Coordinates of C-alpha atoms and ligand atoms in Angstrom, one line a residue:
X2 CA -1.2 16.4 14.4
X3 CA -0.1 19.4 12.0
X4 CA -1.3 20.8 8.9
X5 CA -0.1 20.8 4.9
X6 CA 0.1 24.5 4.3
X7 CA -0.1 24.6 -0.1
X8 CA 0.4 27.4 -2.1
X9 CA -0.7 26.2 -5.3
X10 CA -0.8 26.8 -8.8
X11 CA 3.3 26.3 -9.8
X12 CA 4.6 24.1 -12.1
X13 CA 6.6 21.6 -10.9
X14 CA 10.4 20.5 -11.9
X15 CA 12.7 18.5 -10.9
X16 CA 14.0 14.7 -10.4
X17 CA 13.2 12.0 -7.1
X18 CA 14.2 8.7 -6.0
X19 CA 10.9 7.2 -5.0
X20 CA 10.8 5.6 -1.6
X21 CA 10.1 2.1 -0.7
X22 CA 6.9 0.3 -0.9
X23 CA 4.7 0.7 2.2
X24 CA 2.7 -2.5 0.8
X25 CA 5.7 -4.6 0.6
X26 CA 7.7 -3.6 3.7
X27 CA 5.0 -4.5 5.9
X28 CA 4.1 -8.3 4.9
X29 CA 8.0 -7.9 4.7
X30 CA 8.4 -7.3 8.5
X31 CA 5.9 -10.0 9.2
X32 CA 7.9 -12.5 7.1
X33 CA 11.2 -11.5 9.3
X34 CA 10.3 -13.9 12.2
X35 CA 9.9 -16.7 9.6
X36 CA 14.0 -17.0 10.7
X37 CA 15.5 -17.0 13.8
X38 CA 18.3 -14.9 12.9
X39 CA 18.7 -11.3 11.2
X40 CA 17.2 -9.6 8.7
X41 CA 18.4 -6.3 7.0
X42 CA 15.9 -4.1 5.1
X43 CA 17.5 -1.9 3.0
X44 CA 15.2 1.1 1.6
X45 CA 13.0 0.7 3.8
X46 CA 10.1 3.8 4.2
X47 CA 9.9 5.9 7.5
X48 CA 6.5 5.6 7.2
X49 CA 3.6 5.4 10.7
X50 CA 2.6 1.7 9.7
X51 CA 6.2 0.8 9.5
X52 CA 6.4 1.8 13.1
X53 CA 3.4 0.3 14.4
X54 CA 5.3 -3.6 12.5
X55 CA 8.3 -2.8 14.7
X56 CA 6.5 -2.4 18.5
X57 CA 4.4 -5.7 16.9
X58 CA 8.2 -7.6 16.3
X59 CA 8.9 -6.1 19.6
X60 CA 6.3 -7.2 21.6
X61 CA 6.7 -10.5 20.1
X62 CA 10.4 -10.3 21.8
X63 CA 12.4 -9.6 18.6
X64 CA 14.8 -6.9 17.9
X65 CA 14.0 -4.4 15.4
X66 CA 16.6 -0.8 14.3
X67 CA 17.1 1.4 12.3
X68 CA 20.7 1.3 11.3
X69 CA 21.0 4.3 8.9
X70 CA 18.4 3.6 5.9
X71 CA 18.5 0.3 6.9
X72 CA 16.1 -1.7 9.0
X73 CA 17.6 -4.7 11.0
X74 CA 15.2 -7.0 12.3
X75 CA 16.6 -10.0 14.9
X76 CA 13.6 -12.7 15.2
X77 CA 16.6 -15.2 17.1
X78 CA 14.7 -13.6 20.6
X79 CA 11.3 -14.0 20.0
X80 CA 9.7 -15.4 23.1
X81 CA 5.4 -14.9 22.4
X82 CA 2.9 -15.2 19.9
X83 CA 0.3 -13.0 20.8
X84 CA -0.8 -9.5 19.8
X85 CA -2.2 -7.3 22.1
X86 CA -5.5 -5.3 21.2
X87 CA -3.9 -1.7 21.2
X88 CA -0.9 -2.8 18.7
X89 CA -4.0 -4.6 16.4
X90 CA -5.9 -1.6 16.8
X91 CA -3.1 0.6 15.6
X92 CA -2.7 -0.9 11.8
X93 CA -5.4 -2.7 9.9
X94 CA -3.0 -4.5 8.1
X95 CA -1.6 -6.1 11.4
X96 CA -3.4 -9.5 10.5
X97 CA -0.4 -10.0 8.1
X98 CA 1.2 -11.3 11.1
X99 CA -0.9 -14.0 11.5
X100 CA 0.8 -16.6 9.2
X101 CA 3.9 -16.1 10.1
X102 CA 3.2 -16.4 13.7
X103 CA 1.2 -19.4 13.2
X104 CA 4.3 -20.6 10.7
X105 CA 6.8 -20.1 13.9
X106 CA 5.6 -21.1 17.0
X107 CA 2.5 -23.2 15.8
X108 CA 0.1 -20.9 17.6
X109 CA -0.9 -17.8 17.6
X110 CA -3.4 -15.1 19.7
X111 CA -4.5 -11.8 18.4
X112 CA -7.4 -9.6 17.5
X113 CA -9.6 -9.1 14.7
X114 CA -8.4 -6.1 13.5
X115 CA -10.9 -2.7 13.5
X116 CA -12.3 -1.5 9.7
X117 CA -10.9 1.0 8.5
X118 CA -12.4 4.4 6.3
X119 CA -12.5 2.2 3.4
X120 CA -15.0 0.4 5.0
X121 CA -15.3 -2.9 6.6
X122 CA -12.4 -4.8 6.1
X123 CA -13.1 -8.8 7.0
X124 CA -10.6 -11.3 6.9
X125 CA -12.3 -14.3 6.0
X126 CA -10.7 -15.2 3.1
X127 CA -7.4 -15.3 5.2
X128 CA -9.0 -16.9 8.1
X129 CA -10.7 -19.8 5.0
X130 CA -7.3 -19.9 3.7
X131 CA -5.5 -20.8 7.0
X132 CA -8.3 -23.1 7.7
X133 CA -7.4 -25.3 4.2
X134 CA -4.2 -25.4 5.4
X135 CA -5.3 -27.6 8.1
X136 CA -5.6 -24.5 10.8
X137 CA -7.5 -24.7 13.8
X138 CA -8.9 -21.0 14.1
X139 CA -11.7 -20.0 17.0
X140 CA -13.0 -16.6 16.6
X141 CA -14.6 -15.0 20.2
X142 CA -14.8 -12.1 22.1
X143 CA -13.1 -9.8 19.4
X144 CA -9.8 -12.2 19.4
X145 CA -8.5 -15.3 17.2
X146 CA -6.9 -18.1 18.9
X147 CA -5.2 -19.8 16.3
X148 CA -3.3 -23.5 16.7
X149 CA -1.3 -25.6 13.7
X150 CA -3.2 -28.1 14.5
X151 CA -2.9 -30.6 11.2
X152 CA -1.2 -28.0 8.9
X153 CA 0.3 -29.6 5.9
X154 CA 1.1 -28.3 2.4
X155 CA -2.6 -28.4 0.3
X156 CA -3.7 -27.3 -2.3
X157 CA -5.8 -23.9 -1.7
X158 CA -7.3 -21.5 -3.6
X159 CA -9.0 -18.3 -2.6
X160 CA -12.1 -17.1 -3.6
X161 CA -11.4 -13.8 -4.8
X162 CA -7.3 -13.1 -5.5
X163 CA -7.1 -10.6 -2.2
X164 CA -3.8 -9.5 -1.2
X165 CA -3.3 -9.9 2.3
X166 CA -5.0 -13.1 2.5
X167 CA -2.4 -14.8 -0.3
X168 CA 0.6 -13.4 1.2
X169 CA -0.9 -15.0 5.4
X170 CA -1.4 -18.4 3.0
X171 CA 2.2 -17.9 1.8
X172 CA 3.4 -17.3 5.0
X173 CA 1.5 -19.9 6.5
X174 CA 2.5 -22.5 4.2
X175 CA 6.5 -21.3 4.7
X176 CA 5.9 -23.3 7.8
X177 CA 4.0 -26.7 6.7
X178 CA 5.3 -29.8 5.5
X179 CA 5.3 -30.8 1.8
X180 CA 4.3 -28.4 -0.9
X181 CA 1.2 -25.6 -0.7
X182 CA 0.0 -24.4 -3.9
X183 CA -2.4 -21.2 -4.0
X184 CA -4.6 -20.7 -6.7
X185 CA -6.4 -17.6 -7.7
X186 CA -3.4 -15.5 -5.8
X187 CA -3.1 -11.9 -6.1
X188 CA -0.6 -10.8 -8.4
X189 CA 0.4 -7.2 -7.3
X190 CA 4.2 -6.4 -7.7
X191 CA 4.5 -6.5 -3.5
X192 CA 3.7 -10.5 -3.6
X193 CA 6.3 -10.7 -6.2
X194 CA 8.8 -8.8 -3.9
X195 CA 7.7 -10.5 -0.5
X196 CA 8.7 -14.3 -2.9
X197 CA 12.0 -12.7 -3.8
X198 CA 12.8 -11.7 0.2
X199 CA 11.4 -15.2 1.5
X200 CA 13.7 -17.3 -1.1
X201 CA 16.6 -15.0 0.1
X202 CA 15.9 -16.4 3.4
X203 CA 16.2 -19.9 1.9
X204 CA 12.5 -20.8 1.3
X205 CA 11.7 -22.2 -2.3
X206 CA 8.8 -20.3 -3.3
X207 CA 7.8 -19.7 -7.0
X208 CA 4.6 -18.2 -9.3
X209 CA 4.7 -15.0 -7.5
X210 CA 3.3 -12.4 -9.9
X211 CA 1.0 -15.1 -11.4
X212 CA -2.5 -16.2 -10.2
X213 CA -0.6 -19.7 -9.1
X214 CA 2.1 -19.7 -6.5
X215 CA 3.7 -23.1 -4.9
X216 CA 5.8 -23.5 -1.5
X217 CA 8.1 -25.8 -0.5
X218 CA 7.4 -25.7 3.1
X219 CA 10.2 -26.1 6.2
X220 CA 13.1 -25.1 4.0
X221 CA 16.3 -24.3 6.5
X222 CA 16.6 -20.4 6.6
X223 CA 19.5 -17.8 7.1
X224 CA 20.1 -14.1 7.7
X225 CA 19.7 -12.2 4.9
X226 CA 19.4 -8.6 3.2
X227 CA 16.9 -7.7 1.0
X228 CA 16.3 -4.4 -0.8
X229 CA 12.1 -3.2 -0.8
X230 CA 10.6 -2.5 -4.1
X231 CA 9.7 1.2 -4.7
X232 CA 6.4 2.8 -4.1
X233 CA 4.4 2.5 -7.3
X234 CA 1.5 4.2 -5.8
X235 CA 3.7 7.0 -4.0
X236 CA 5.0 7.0 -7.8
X237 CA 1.6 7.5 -9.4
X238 CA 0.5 10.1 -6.8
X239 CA 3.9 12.3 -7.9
X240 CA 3.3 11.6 -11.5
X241 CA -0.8 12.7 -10.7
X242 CA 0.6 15.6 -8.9
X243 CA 2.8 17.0 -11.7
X244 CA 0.4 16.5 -14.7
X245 CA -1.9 18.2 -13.2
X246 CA 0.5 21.6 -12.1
X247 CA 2.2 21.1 -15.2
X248 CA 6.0 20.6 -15.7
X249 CA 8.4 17.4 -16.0
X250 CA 9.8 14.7 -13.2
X251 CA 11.5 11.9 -13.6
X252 CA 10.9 9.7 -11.0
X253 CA 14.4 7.3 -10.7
X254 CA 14.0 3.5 -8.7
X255 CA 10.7 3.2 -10.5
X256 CA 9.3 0.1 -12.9
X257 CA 7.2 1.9 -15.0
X258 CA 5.5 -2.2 -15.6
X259 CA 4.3 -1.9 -12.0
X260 CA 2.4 1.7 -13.4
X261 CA 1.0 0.3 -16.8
X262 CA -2.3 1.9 -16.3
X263 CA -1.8 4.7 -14.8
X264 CA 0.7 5.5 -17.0
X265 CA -1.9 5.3 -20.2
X266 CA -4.7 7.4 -18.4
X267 CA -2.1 10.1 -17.8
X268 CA -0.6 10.1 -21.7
X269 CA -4.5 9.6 -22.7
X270 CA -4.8 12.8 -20.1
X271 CA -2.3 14.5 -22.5
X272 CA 0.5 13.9 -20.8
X273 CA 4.0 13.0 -22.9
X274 CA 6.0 9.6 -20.8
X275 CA 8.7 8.1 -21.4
X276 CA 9.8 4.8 -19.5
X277 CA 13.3 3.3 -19.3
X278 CA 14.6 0.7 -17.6
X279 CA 14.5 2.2 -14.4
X280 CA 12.7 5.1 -14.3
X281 CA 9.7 7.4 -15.2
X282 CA 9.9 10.7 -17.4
X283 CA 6.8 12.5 -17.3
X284 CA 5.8 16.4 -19.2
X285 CA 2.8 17.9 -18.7
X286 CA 1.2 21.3 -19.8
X287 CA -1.2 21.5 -16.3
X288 CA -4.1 21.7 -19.3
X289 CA -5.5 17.8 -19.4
X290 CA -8.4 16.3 -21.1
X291 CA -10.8 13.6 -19.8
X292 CA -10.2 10.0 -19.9
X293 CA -12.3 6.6 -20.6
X294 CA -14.1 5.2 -17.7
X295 CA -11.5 3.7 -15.0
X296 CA -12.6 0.8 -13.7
X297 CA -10.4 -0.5 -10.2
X298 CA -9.2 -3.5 -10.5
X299 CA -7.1 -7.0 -8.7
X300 CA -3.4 -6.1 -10.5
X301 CA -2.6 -5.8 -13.1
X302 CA -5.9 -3.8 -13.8
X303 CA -6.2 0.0 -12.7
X304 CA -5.1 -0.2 -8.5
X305 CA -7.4 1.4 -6.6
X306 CA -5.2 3.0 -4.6
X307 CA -4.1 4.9 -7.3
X308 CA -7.8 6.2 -7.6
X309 CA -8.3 9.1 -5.5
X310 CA -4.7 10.8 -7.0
X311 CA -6.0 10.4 -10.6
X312 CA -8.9 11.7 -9.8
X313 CA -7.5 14.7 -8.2
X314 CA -5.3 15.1 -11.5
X315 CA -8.0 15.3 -13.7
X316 CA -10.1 17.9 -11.9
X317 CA -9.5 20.9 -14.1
X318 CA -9.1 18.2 -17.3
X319 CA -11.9 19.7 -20.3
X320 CA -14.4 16.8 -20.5
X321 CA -15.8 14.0 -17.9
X322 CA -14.1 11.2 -17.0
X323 CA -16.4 8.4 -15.1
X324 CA -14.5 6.3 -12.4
X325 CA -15.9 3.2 -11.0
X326 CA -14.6 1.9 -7.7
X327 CA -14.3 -2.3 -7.7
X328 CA -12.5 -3.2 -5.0
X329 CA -13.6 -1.0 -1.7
X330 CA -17.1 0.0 -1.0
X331 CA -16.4 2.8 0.7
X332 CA -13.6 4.9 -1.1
X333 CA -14.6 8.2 -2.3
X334 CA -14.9 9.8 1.2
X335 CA -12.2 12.6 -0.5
X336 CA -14.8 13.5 -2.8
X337 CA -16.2 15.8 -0.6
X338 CA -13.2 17.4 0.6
X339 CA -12.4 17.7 -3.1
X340 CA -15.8 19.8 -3.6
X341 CA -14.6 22.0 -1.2
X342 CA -12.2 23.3 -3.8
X343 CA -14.2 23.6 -6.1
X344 CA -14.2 20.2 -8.0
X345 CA -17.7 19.4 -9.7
X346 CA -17.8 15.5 -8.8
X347 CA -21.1 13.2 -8.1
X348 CA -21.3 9.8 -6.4
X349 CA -23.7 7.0 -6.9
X350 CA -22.6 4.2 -5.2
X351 CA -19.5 2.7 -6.8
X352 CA -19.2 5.6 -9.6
X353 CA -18.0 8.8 -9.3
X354 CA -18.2 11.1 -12.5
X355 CA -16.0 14.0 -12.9
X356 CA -16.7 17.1 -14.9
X357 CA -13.4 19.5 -15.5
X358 CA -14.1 22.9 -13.9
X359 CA -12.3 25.9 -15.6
X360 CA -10.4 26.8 -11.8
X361 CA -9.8 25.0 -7.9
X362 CA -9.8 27.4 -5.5
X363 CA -7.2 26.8 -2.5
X364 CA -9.3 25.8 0.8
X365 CA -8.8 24.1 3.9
X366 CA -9.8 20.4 3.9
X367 CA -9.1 17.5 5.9
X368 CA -7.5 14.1 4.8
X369 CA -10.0 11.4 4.9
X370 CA -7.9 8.8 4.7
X371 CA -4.0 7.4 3.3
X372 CA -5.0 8.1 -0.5
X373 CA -7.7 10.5 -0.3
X374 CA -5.1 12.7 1.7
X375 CA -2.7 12.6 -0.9
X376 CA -5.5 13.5 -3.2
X377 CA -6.3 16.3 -1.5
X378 CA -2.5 17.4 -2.0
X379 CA -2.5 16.8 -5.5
X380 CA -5.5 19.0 -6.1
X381 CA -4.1 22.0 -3.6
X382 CA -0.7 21.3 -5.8
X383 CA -3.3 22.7 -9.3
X384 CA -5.6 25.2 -7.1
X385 CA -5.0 29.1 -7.1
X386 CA -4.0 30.4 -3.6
X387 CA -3.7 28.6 -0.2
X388 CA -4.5 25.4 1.0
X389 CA -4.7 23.7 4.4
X390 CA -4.5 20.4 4.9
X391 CA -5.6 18.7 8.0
X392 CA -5.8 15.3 9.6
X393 CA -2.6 14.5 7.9
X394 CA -1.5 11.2 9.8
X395 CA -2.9 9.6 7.4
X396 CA -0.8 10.4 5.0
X397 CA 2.2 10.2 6.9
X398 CA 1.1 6.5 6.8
X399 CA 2.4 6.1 3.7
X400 CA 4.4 8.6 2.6
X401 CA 7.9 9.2 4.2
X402 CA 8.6 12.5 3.1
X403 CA 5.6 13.9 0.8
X404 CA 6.7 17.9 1.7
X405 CA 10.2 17.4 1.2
X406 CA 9.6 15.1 -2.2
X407 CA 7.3 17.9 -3.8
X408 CA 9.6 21.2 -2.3
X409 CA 12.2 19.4 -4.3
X410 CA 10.3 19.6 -7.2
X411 CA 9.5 23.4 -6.6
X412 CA 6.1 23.2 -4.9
X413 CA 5.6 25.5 -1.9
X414 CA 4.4 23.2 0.8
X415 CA 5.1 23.0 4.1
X416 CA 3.9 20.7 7.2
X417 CA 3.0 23.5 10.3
X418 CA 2.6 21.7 13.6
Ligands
LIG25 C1 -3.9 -4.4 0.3 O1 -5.0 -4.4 1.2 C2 -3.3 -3.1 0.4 N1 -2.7 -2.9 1.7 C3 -4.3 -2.0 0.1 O2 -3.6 -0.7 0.2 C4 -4.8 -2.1 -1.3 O3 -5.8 -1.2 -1.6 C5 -5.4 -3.5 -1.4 O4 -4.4 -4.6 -1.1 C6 -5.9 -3.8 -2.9 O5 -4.8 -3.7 -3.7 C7 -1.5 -3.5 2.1 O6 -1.0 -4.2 1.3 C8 -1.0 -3.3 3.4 P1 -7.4 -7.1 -0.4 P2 -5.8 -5.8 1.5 O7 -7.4 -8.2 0.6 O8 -4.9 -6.9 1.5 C9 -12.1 -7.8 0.4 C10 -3.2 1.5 0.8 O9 -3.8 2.6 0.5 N2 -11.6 -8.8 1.4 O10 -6.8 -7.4 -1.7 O11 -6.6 -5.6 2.7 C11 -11.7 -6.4 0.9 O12 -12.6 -5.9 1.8 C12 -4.0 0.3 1.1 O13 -2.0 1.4 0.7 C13 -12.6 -9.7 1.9 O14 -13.8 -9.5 1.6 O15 -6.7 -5.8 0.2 C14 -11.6 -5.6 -0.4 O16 -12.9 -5.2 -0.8 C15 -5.5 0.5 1.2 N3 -12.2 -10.6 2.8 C16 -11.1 -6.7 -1.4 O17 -11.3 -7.9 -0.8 C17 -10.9 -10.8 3.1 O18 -10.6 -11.7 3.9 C18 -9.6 -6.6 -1.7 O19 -8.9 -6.6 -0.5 C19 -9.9 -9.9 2.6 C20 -10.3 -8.9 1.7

């Protein structure tokens, strides 16, 4: 499993190329078997989750290598449409596949996937989604059975714009007849970059980015390449981590759009940016102030999985800054860890207030989950002394390298096993 080992309390320096987007690589891979023929995913993350995608392509009987950097996917040999328990098990997110097996082979068998530490994490606005489409879904024992049944482009519209259930309608409706138009979509940045790989792979889709996206269903399709959006929330955690240590990155590959609000907490934090075309310039002193109240949010509102890093940042800031958690109910389990350091935070229910403390202390914690584990990082980065990390597989979710990224920035981390 391994530890972070953290000595903390150096500023940091230095410049990074920030990895792909765990959050659009893997409704990525799920798209891949929308064609039989080859995909190539260039930047794609090492990442856990990215892993778990491939043994789902290859128990569904496609290919899937690394060449290099790049990940080649061939979908031309997939022979099933079921997902074992133990794969669903492994990755929450593994219901992404549902569309686009249900777009391919017009069936599809898997299991509802487990919660997760966020807290329960239903699916029925991706099951009520499929269903408008004219799918015939029967939920028993634990599994979904899932036929075509009448599927035909519709007009649908979810009842709260959730992420993973608008891009399982997109894929879904890559494989109906006639056009499907979603309303109230979710507009995050990885929907955008999920439309730009599908219409590489010849299907006419369009709105992505706005609450109204339209398909043109059963569009002939073509190998392809497609390069994956950077990480806008590994961005925000290396932007989190420096202005608290103090020092200056600039973080290259990065839309500093995508980071809108997390980019005005920090310069309201006291932090100078500067944004160009393609790529983020931050400066801090390591001595922050408090913030207004931030309030989590569908994009392109604060992301909440950009919560438990900012939080982290601002634990030595003078002043109180009030955080209200809107999208999970369960996702301040770091809090505690955070204590640990010496952080003076208190919880009721979705809010969380935090009240600057003069000094962390380095202290051996555990990740609690993907982002609360990178929190716990970014405060160990701004604590005096040593800190250990544990539990860390949860951050090796989704971040490829997150020791090498901050060593090259002067941090002393290291990962012992
Ligand atoms: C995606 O999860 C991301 N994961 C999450 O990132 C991210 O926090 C979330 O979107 C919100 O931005 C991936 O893209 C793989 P939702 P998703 O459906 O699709 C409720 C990370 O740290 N809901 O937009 O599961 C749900 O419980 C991860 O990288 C239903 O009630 O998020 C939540 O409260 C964590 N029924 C809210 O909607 C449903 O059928 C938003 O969830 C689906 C969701």
């Amino acid at each position: 499993m391994g530890e972070f080992i953290i000595e903390g309390g150096r500023p940091l320096r230095g410049s990074l190329q920030v990895q792909g987007a765990k959050n659009s690589v893997l409704p990525i891979l799920a798209a891949t078997i929308l064609h039989s023929g080859v995909s190539v995913l260039h930047h794609c993350p090492r990442l856990r989750d990215v892993d778990a995608s491939i043994r789902i392509l290859r128990q569904l009987g496609c290919r899937a290598d690394w060449e290099g950097d790049d990940l080649v996917v061939d979908a031309s040999t997939m022979v099933c449409s079921q997902i074992p328990d133990h794969l669903m098990r492994e990755m929450r997110s593994s219901v992404i596949f549902l569309g686009a097996i249900l777009s391919r082979c017009g069936e599809a068998e898997l299991s509802l996937p487990g919660g997760c530490e966020l807290g329960p994490r239903p699916i029925d606005l991706h099951l009520a989604a499929l269903r408008q489409l004219g799918a015939e879904i029967d939920e028993g024992g634990g599994r979904l059975h899932c036929r075509a049944g009448d599927m035909c482009g519709r007009e649908i519209t979810l009842s709260i714009p959730s992420v993973g259930a608008t891009e399982n309608a997109l894929l879904t409706a890559c494989g109906c007849e006639g056009v499907t138009t979603i309303f109230n979509a979710a507009r995050e940045p990885e929907i955008d970059d999920l439309q730009r790989f599908l219409r590489a792979m010849g299907h006419q889709v369009q709105g992505a980015g706005t609450s109204v996206v339209t398909v043109a269903g059963r569009s002939p399709t073509h190998d392809l390449e497609h390069t994956v959006m950077p990480d806008r929330i590994v961005a925000a955690t290396y932007l989190a981590a420096v202005a608290a240590a103090g020092g200056e990155v600039e973080l290259k590959g990065v839309d500093y759009r995508h980071l809108s609000t997390v980019i005005a907490a920090l310069h309201e934090a006291g932090c100078r940016i500067h944004s160009t075309g393609s790529a983020v310039l931050l400066r801090s002193t390591g001595e922050l102030k408090g913030v207004r109240p931030i309030r989590t949010a569908p994009y392109p509102g604060f992301p909440t999985d950009a919560q438990a890093v900012l939080m982290a940042s601002l634990l030595k800031s003078k002043g109180t800054t009030v955080f209200v958690e809107n999208i999970f109910e369960n996702r301040y389990r770091h809090v505690d860890e955070l204590c640990r350091m010496g952080a003076d935070i208190r919880v009721e229910g979705r809010v969380a207030v935090v009240c600057g403390v003069e000094r962390l202390r380095g202290a051996a914690v555990e990740a609690t989950d993907l982002r609360g584990g990178a929190a716990m990082v970014v405060a160990a980065l701004s604590a005096e002394g040593r800190s250990r990390i544990g539990s860390i597989h949860h951050v090796q979710r989704g971040y490829e390298n997150i020791v090498g990224d901050l060593s090259a920035l002067g941090a002393c981390i290291s990962l012992e096993a």
